[in-house]
mmCIF file of C-alpha atoms in Angstrom:
data_model
loop_
_atom_site.group_PDB
_atom_site.id
_atom_site.type_symbol
_atom_site.label_atom_id
_atom_site.label_comp_id
_atom_site.label_asym_id
_atom_site.label_seq_id
_atom_site.Cartn_x
_atom_site.Cartn_y
_atom_site.Cartn_z
ATOM 1 C CA GLY A 319 2.054 18.834 3.814
ATOM 2 C CA ARG A 320 0.859 16.059 6.026
ATOM 3 C CA PHE A 321 0.547 12.511 4.745
ATOM 4 C CA GLY A 322 0.425 8.981 6.072
ATOM 5 C CA ASP A 323 -0.695 8.443 9.646
ATOM 6 C CA ASN A 324 -0.717 12.227 10.130
ATOM 7 C CA HIS A 325 -3.433 12.823 7.528
ATOM 8 C CA ASN A 326 -7.051 11.877 8.174
ATOM 9 C CA ARG A 327 -7.722 10.820 4.541
ATOM 10 C CA SER A 328 -4.691 8.547 4.133
ATOM 11 C CA ILE A 329 -5.436 4.915 3.422
ATOM 12 C CA PRO A 330 -2.984 2.309 4.735
ATOM 13 C CA VAL A 331 -1.493 0.058 2.062
ATOM 14 C CA PHE A 332 -0.033 -3.417 2.572
ATOM 15 C CA GLN A 333 2.814 -4.734 0.435
ATOM 16 C CA PHE A 334 3.082 -8.426 -0.467
ATOM 17 C CA SER A 335 5.603 -10.387 -2.490
ATOM 18 C CA SER A 336 4.493 -11.858 -5.816
ATOM 19 C CA ASP A 337 4.003 -15.110 -3.826
ATOM 20 C CA GLY A 338 1.544 -13.381 -1.478
ATOM 21 C CA ILE A 339 3.857 -13.109 1.534
ATOM 22 C CA PHE A 340 3.292 -9.990 3.642
ATOM 23 C CA ILE A 341 6.240 -7.575 3.553
ATOM 24 C CA LYS A 342 5.275 -4.226 5.032
ATOM 25 C CA ARG A 343 2.480 -1.828 6.002
ATOM 26 C CA PHE A 344 2.677 1.707 4.673
ATOM 27 C CA ALA A 345 0.543 4.540 6.054
ATOM 28 C CA SER A 346 -0.272 5.799 2.542
ATOM 29 C CA THR A 347 0.570 5.414 -1.133
ATOM 30 C CA LYS A 348 2.627 8.602 -0.877
ATOM 31 C CA GLU A 349 4.766 6.924 1.787
ATOM 32 C CA VAL A 350 5.230 3.947 -0.551
ATOM 33 C CA GLU A 351 6.322 6.261 -3.352
ATOM 34 C CA ILE A 352 8.838 8.078 -1.131
ATOM 35 C CA GLU A 353 10.341 4.891 0.356
ATOM 36 C CA THR A 354 10.348 2.633 -2.717
ATOM 37 C CA GLY A 355 10.203 4.906 -5.751
ATOM 38 C CA ILE A 356 7.126 3.034 -7.032
ATOM 39 C CA ALA A 357 4.640 5.550 -8.440
ATOM 40 C CA ARG A 358 1.529 5.798 -6.289
ATOM 41 C CA ASN A 359 -0.665 5.950 -9.390
ATOM 42 C CA SER A 360 0.642 2.489 -10.301
ATOM 43 C CA ILE A 361 -0.298 1.251 -6.831
ATOM 44 C CA PHE A 362 -3.838 2.690 -7.077
ATOM 45 C CA VAL A 363 -4.366 0.728 -10.299
ATOM 46 C CA CYS A 364 -3.238 -2.506 -8.615
ATOM 47 C CA ILE A 365 -4.781 -2.283 -5.132
ATOM 48 C CA ASP A 366 -6.910 -5.335 -4.328
ATOM 49 C CA LYS A 367 -6.510 -6.813 -7.836
ATOM 50 C CA PRO A 368 -4.733 -10.151 -7.344
ATOM 51 C CA ASN A 369 -3.408 -10.425 -10.899
ATOM 52 C CA ARG A 370 -1.994 -6.870 -11.049
ATOM 53 C CA LYS A 371 1.350 -5.779 -9.655
ATOM 54 C CA ALA A 372 3.240 -2.510 -9.228
ATOM 55 C CA GLY A 373 7.009 -2.664 -8.844
ATOM 56 C CA GLY A 374 6.736 -6.463 -8.860
ATOM 57 C CA PHE A 375 4.615 -6.458 -5.685
ATOM 58 C CA ILE A 376 0.967 -7.114 -4.816
ATOM 59 C CA TRP A 377 -0.766 -4.226 -2.995
ATOM 60 C CA LYS A 378 -3.836 -4.429 -0.739
ATOM 61 C CA LYS A 379 -5.874 -2.115 1.492
ATOM 62 C CA THR A 380 -6.399 -4.854 4.067
ATOM 63 C CA TYR A 381 -4.356 -7.650 5.602
ATOM 64 C CA ASN A 382 -6.216 -10.647 7.047
ATOM 65 C CA GLY A 383 -9.382 -8.557 7.137
ATOM 66 C CA LEU A 384 -7.731 -5.742 9.095
ATOM 67 C CA GLU A 385 -7.385 -2.230 7.707
ATOM 68 C CA ASN A 386 -4.779 -1.184 10.260
ATOM 69 C CA LEU A 387 -1.978 -3.007 12.009
#
């Protein structure tokens, strides 16, 4: 099926190091799971919670107030 930028319900996710440095934008949590092997359920639990990490990374739905880059 469609996912990421090709699906209208996908939510972009931004990956940051444990130090808060921006690493990469993913079009969806499914894309993260495919590229990194980090379970998307783990990412959902951690999104926008500064003290929670999945795969050793911080995950956010926005970057500098932007939802899309």
